[in-house]
PDB file of C-alpha atoms in Angstrom:
ATOM      1  CA  PHE N   1      35.517  -0.599 -15.468  1.00 61.00           C
ATOM      2  CA  VAL N   2      37.959  -0.558 -12.579  1.00 75.00           C
ATOM      3  CA  ASP N   3      37.603   2.017  -9.817  1.00 87.00           C
ATOM      4  CA  ARG N   4      39.428   1.563  -6.520  1.00 89.00           C
ATOM      5  CA  ARG N   5      36.438   3.016  -4.682  1.00 93.00           C
ATOM      6  CA  LEU N   6      34.280   0.022  -5.662  1.00 91.00           C
ATOM      7  CA  TYR N   7      34.520  -3.748  -5.659  1.00 90.00           C
ATOM      8  CA  LEU N   8      34.727  -5.612  -8.940  1.00 88.00           C
ATOM      9  CA  ASP N   9      33.277  -9.119  -8.778  1.00 87.00           C
ATOM     10  CA  ALA N  10      33.254 -11.776 -11.440  1.00 85.00           C
ATOM     11  CA  HIS N  11      29.785 -12.182 -12.917  1.00 81.00           C
ATOM     12  CA  PRO N  12      28.483 -15.772 -13.068  1.00 77.00           C
ATOM     13  CA  GLU N  13      28.334 -15.398 -16.858  1.00 77.00           C
ATOM     14  CA  ASN N  14      31.757 -15.581 -18.481  1.00 81.00           C
ATOM     15  CA  GLY N  15      33.158 -12.320 -19.772  1.00 86.00           C
ATOM     16  CA  TYR N  16      31.094 -10.073 -17.501  1.00 85.00           C
ATOM     17  CA  TRP N  17      32.041  -8.226 -14.332  1.00 86.00           C
ATOM     18  CA  LEU N  18      29.888  -6.687 -11.652  1.00 84.00           C
ATOM     19  CA  PRO N  19      31.070  -3.394 -10.133  1.00 86.00           C
ATOM     20  CA  ASN N  20      29.439  -2.925  -6.754  1.00 88.00           C
ATOM     21  CA  GLY N  21      29.745  -1.379  -3.344  1.00 91.00           C
ATOM     22  CA  CYS N  22      29.465  -2.534   0.226  1.00 92.00           C
ATOM     23  CA  MET N  23      28.890  -0.510   3.382  1.00 93.00           C
ATOM     24  CA  ALA N  24      30.333  -1.664   6.710  1.00 94.00           C
ATOM     25  CA  THR N  25      27.192  -0.731   8.657  1.00 93.00           C
ATOM     26  CA  SER N  26      23.543  -0.490   7.747  1.00 91.00           C
ATOM     27  CA  GLY N  27      21.289  -2.984   9.494  1.00 90.00           C
ATOM     28  CA  SER N  28      23.938  -3.444  12.180  1.00 93.00           C
ATOM     29  CA  LEU N  29      23.818   0.300  12.906  1.00 95.00           C
ATOM     30  CA  LEU N  30      20.047   0.116  13.401  1.00 94.00           C
ATOM     31  CA  ARG N  31      20.287  -2.953  15.661  1.00 94.00           C
ATOM     32  CA  TRP N  32      23.007  -1.235  17.727  1.00 96.00           C
ATOM     33  CA  LEU N  33      20.867   1.877  18.063  1.00 96.00           C
ATOM     34  CA  GLN N  34      17.887  -0.245  19.168  1.00 96.00           C
ATOM     35  CA  ARG N  35      20.039  -1.756  21.925  1.00 96.00           C
ATOM     36  CA  VAL N  36      21.432   1.633  23.029  1.00 96.00           C
ATOM     37  CA  LEU N  37      17.949   3.150  23.100  1.00 96.00           C
ATOM     38  CA  GLY N  38      16.579   0.138  24.990  1.00 96.00           C
ATOM     39  CA  GLU N  39      13.942  -0.570  22.347  1.00 95.00           C
ATOM     40  CA  PRO N  40      14.011  -4.093  20.874  1.00 91.00           C
ATOM     41  CA  ASP N  41      11.035  -3.287  18.634  1.00 90.00           C
ATOM     42  CA  GLY N  42      12.339  -1.657  15.468  1.00 90.00           C
ATOM     43  CA  ALA N  43       8.749  -0.977  14.359  1.00 92.00           C
ATOM     44  CA  ALA N  44       8.208   1.237  17.417  1.00 95.00           C
ATOM     45  CA  LEU N  45      11.322   3.271  16.588  1.00 96.00           C
ATOM     46  CA  GLU N  46      10.290   3.436  12.951  1.00 95.00           C
ATOM     47  CA  GLN N  47       6.912   4.861  13.952  1.00 96.00           C
ATOM     48  CA  GLU N  48       8.629   7.487  16.107  1.00 97.00           C
ATOM     49  CA  ALA N  49      11.057   8.304  13.273  1.00 97.00           C
ATOM     50  CA  GLU N  50       8.217   8.735  10.796  1.00 95.00           C
ATOM     51  CA  GLY N  51       6.789  11.580  12.833  1.00 93.00           C
ATOM     52  CA  ARG N  52      10.080  13.479  13.024  1.00 97.00           C
ATOM     53  CA  ALA N  53      11.310  16.061  10.511  1.00 96.00           C
ATOM     54  CA  PRO N  54      13.970  14.930   8.010  1.00 96.00           C
ATOM     55  CA  GLY N  55      17.575  16.064   8.209  1.00 95.00           C
ATOM     56  CA  GLN N  56      17.502  17.221  11.830  1.00 95.00           C
ATOM     57  CA  ILE N  57      20.537  15.227  12.999  1.00 98.00           C
ATOM     58  CA  ILE N  58      23.461  14.210  10.835  1.00 97.00           C
ATOM     59  CA  CYS N  59      24.612  10.660  11.407  1.00 98.00           C
ATOM     60  CA  LEU N  60      27.948   9.529   9.988  1.00 97.00           C
ATOM     61  CA  PRO N  61      27.421   5.740   9.800  1.00 97.00           C
ATOM     62  CA  TYR N  62      31.077   4.730  10.059  1.00 97.00           C
ATOM     63  CA  PHE N  63      30.791   2.892  13.387  1.00 96.00           C
ATOM     64  CA  LEU N  64      32.773  -0.054  11.961  1.00 96.00           C
ATOM     65  CA  GLY N  65      34.946   2.010   9.633  1.00 96.00           C
ATOM     66  CA  GLU N  66      33.808   2.039   6.009  1.00 96.00           C
ATOM     67  CA  LYS N  67      34.188  -0.244   3.050  1.00 96.00           C
ATOM     68  CA  SER N  68      33.408   1.275  -0.331  1.00 95.00           C
ATOM     69  CA  PRO N  69      33.616   3.894  -1.666  1.00 95.00           C
ATOM     70  CA  ILE N  70      35.764   5.336   1.141  1.00 95.00           C
ATOM     71  CA  ASN N  71      37.709   2.156   2.023  1.00 94.00           C
ATOM     72  CA  ASP N  72      38.926   3.253   5.455  1.00 96.00           C
ATOM     73  CA  PRO N  73      38.572   0.785   8.351  1.00 96.00           C
ATOM     74  CA  MET N  74      39.664   3.470  10.846  1.00 97.00           C
ATOM     75  CA  LEU N  75      36.731   5.842  10.233  1.00 96.00           C
ATOM     76  CA  ARG N  76      34.355   6.281  13.147  1.00 97.00           C
ATOM     77  CA  GLY N  77      30.708   7.224  13.367  1.00 97.00           C
ATOM     78  CA  ALA N  78      29.078  10.280  14.879  1.00 98.00           C
ATOM     79  CA  PHE N  79      25.754  11.939  15.557  1.00 98.00           C
ATOM     80  CA  VAL N  80      26.073  15.676  14.904  1.00 98.00           C
ATOM     81  CA  GLY N  81      23.679  18.510  15.642  1.00 97.00           C
ATOM     82  CA  LEU N  82      21.989  17.105  18.732  1.00 97.00           C
ATOM     83  CA  HIS N  83      20.071  19.330  21.127  1.00 97.00           C
ATOM     84  CA  LEU N  84      17.926  18.570  24.161  1.00 98.00           C
ATOM     85  CA  GLY N  85      14.720  18.717  22.126  1.00 97.00           C
ATOM     86  CA  HIS N  86      15.666  15.737  20.000  1.00 98.00           C
ATOM     87  CA  THR N  87      14.086  12.363  20.623  1.00 97.00           C
ATOM     88  CA  ARG N  88      15.022   8.781  19.990  1.00 96.00           C
ATOM     89  CA  GLY N  89      12.838   9.033  16.873  1.00 97.00           C
ATOM     90  CA  ASP N  90      15.184  11.745  15.579  1.00 98.00           C
ATOM     91  CA  LEU N  91      18.206   9.537  16.280  1.00 98.00           C
ATOM     92  CA  TYR N  92      16.640   6.556  14.566  1.00 97.00           C
ATOM     93  CA  ARG N  93      15.589   8.636  11.557  1.00 98.00           C
ATOM     94  CA  SER N  94      19.119  10.043  11.254  1.00 98.00           C
ATOM     95  CA  ALA N  95      20.512   6.500  11.149  1.00 97.00           C
ATOM     96  CA  LEU N  96      18.044   5.551   8.380  1.00 97.00           C
ATOM     97  CA  GLU N  97      19.046   8.694   6.483  1.00 97.00           C
ATOM     98  CA  ALA N  98      22.756   7.958   7.001  1.00 98.00           C
ATOM     99  CA  VAL N  99      22.500   4.571   5.327  1.00 96.00           C
ATOM    100  CA  ALA N 100      20.498   6.107   2.479  1.00 96.00           C
ATOM    101  CA  PHE N 101      23.248   8.693   1.973  1.00 97.00           C
ATOM    102  CA  GLY N 102      25.803   5.867   1.988  1.00 96.00           C
ATOM    103  CA  PHE N 103      23.884   4.354  -0.929  1.00 95.00           C
ATOM    104  CA  ARG N 104      23.789   7.753  -2.622  1.00 95.00           C
ATOM    105  CA  HIS N 105      27.575   8.053  -2.232  1.00 96.00           C
ATOM    106  CA  HIS N 106      27.917   4.824  -4.225  1.00 95.00           C
ATOM    107  CA  VAL N 107      25.482   6.091  -6.856  1.00 94.00           C
ATOM    108  CA  GLU N 108      27.549   9.281  -7.213  1.00 95.00           C
ATOM    109  CA  VAL N 109      30.642   7.182  -7.957  1.00 95.00           C
ATOM    110  CA  PHE N 110      28.730   5.203 -10.591  1.00 92.00           C
ATOM    111  CA  VAL N 111      27.401   8.428 -12.164  1.00 93.00           C
ATOM    112  CA  GLU N 112      30.973   9.752 -12.286  1.00 93.00           C
ATOM    113  CA  ARG N 113      31.825   6.611 -14.269  1.00 90.00           C
ATOM    114  CA  GLY N 114      28.930   7.114 -16.683  1.00 89.00           C
ATOM    115  CA  VAL N 115      26.412   4.695 -15.134  1.00 86.00           C
ATOM    116  CA  VAL N 116      23.157   6.551 -14.489  1.00 85.00           C
ATOM    117  CA  LEU N 117      20.697   5.304 -11.883  1.00 84.00           C
ATOM    118  CA  GLY N 118      17.292   5.232 -13.558  1.00 81.00           C
ATOM    119  CA  ARG N 119      15.538   3.229 -10.863  1.00 80.00           C
ATOM    120  CA  ALA N 120      16.415   1.366  -7.712  1.00 89.00           C
ATOM    121  CA  ARG N 121      15.235  -1.856  -6.135  1.00 89.00           C
ATOM    122  CA  VAL N 122      15.246  -2.850  -2.491  1.00 88.00           C
ATOM    123  CA  SER N 123      15.011  -6.287  -0.890  1.00 83.00           C
ATOM    124  CA  ASN N 124      15.609  -8.097   2.387  1.00 78.00           C
ATOM    125  CA  GLY N 125      15.348  -6.399   5.782  1.00 73.00           C
ATOM    126  CA  GLY N 126      15.147  -2.796   4.675  1.00 73.00           C
ATOM    127  CA  SER N 127      12.363  -3.557   2.239  1.00 75.00           C
ATOM    128  CA  ARG N 128       9.969  -4.229   5.121  1.00 81.00           C
ATOM    129  CA  SER N 129      10.334  -0.680   6.467  1.00 88.00           C
ATOM    130  CA  ARG N 130       7.931   1.724   4.768  1.00 91.00           C
ATOM    131  CA  VAL N 131       9.708   4.725   6.352  1.00 94.00           C
ATOM    132  CA  TRP N 132      13.160   3.580   5.237  1.00 93.00           C
ATOM    133  CA  LYS N 133      11.945   2.890   1.695  1.00 93.00           C
ATOM    134  CA  GLN N 134      10.555   6.414   1.474  1.00 95.00           C
ATOM    135  CA  ILE N 135      13.793   7.887   2.838  1.00 96.00           C
ATOM    136  CA  LEU N 136      15.796   5.882   0.273  1.00 94.00           C
ATOM    137  CA  ALA N 137      13.601   7.091  -2.599  1.00 95.00           C
ATOM    138  CA  ASP N 138      13.844  10.688  -1.344  1.00 96.00           C
ATOM    139  CA  VAL N 139      17.632  10.656  -0.849  1.00 96.00           C
ATOM    140  CA  LEU N 140      18.337   8.844  -4.125  1.00 94.00           C
ATOM    141  CA  GLY N 141      15.790  10.931  -6.007  1.00 92.00           C
ATOM    142  CA  VAL N 142      14.464   7.962  -8.006  1.00 92.00           C
ATOM    143  CA  SER N 143      11.555   5.570  -7.944  1.00 93.00           C
ATOM    144  CA  LEU N 144      12.233   2.667  -5.585  1.00 93.00           C
ATOM    145  CA  GLU N 145      10.866  -0.778  -6.500  1.00 92.00           C
ATOM    146  CA  PRO N 146      10.496  -3.092  -3.478  1.00 91.00           C
ATOM    147  CA  VAL N 147      11.080  -6.770  -4.277  1.00 88.00           C
ATOM    148  CA  LEU N 148       8.307  -8.912  -2.773  1.00 87.00           C
ATOM    149  CA  ASP N 149       9.078 -11.995  -0.662  1.00 83.00           C
ATOM    150  CA  HIS N 150      12.794 -11.904  -1.463  1.00 75.00           C
ATOM    151  CA  PRO N 151      14.768 -14.471   0.534  1.00 74.00           C
ATOM    152  CA  GLY N 152      18.054 -12.596   0.105  1.00 74.00           C
ATOM    153  CA  ALA N 153      21.336 -13.647  -1.466  1.00 78.00           C
ATOM    154  CA  SER N 154      20.254 -17.291  -1.463  1.00 81.00           C
ATOM    155  CA  LEU N 155      17.856 -16.556  -4.334  1.00 81.00           C
ATOM    156  CA  GLY N 156      20.656 -15.132  -6.456  1.00 81.00           C
ATOM    157  CA  ALA N 157      22.838 -18.163  -5.696  1.00 85.00           C
ATOM    158  CA  ALA N 158      20.010 -20.532  -6.613  1.00 88.00           C
ATOM    159  CA  LEU N 159      19.307 -18.686  -9.860  1.00 87.00           C
ATOM    160  CA  ALA N 160      23.018 -18.684 -10.779  1.00 86.00           C
ATOM    161  CA  GLY N 161      23.143 -22.428 -10.122  1.00 89.00           C
ATOM    162  CA  GLY N 162      20.002 -22.956 -12.187  1.00 91.00           C
ATOM    163  CA  VAL N 163      21.434 -21.051 -15.159  1.00 89.00           C
ATOM    164  CA  ALA N 164      24.824 -22.788 -14.833  1.00 87.00           C
ATOM    165  CA  THR N 165      23.258 -26.270 -14.831  1.00 91.00           C
ATOM    166  CA  GLY N 166      20.750 -25.504 -17.584  1.00 91.00           C
ATOM    167  CA  LEU N 167      17.678 -25.883 -15.342  1.00 93.00           C
ATOM    168  CA  ILE N 168      16.954 -22.220 -16.113  1.00 92.00           C
ATOM    169  CA  PRO N 169      17.510 -21.394 -19.800  1.00 91.00           C
ATOM    170  CA  ASP N 170      19.169 -17.980 -19.330  1.00 88.00           C
ATOM    171  CA  TRP N 171      19.376 -14.936 -17.075  1.00 85.00           C
ATOM    172  CA  ARG N 172      16.369 -13.277 -18.699  1.00 86.00           C
ATOM    173  CA  ALA N 173      14.174 -16.152 -17.494  1.00 87.00           C
ATOM    174  CA  CYS N 174      15.035 -15.245 -13.894  1.00 83.00           C
ATOM    175  CA  GLU N 175      13.135 -11.958 -14.151  1.00 83.00           C
ATOM    176  CA  ALA N 176       9.816 -13.849 -14.210  1.00 84.00           C
ATOM    177  CA  MET N 177      10.694 -15.354 -10.805  1.00 82.00           C
ATOM    178  CA  VAL N 178      10.897 -11.978  -9.070  1.00 84.00           C
ATOM    179  CA  ARG N 179       7.826  -9.933  -8.122  1.00 87.00           C
ATOM    180  CA  TYR N 180       7.727  -6.232  -7.280  1.00 89.00           C
ATOM    181  CA  ASP N 181       5.525  -4.171  -5.003  1.00 91.00           C
ATOM    182  CA  VAL N 182       4.109  -0.756  -5.871  1.00 93.00           C
ATOM    183  CA  PRO N 183       7.020   1.664  -6.488  1.00 94.00           C
ATOM    184  CA  ILE N 184       7.836   4.284  -3.858  1.00 94.00           C
ATOM    185  CA  GLU N 185       8.148   7.690  -5.487  1.00 95.00           C
ATOM    186  CA  PRO N 186      10.518  10.370  -4.145  1.00 95.00           C
ATOM    187  CA  ASP N 187       8.955  13.377  -2.442  1.00 94.00           C
ATOM    188  CA  ALA N 188      10.177  16.380  -4.438  1.00 91.00           C
ATOM    189  CA  ARG N 189       9.515  18.670  -1.448  1.00 91.00           C
ATOM    190  CA  LEU N 190      12.407  17.011   0.421  1.00 90.00           C
ATOM    191  CA  ARG N 191      14.973  17.462  -2.356  1.00 82.00           C
ATOM    192  CA  ASP N 192      16.387  20.694  -0.916  1.00 83.00           C
ATOM    193  CA  ILE N 193      16.503  19.300   2.629  1.00 90.00           C
ATOM    194  CA  TYR N 194      18.375  16.181   1.559  1.00 90.00           C
TER     195      TYR N 194
END
């Protein structure tokens, strides 16, 4: 399907297309916030964020504009709802929540188009953060399956090359090369907050 809110990429297998989305900031927002807060250790901020209540500060993550589904390079980010009792843990948590809601915005577009999200998988940098994985599962409202030891996009490129050259018989054979950690289940108590 074609939807101007999403990207449509050619699938490596002829005749297939891959509708997808891309946010302008996610990990870059967290790294920026680490620098602004003077804390190079993301794990320390994550620990502080874990102890803070969800949904206390609203972060609009458009610090570099936004790609899909909004497609507006002129958008700007914001932290809304701050008071003097908030901590850097609250700020960091709001950034984690903002990226999760960016993912949810994409899911809402797919649902509008008839594609239902039954489960979600996470890999790369965000998959190492237990707090972020839980926030993602809570905001998306589905079980989140972390991919273990995933090297990133390079794995997909290698698998596509393997299928194209015949070294891997077909795409189904690739599934055996990916391992998953224990799924993260959404916390139903947070549904109303998020």
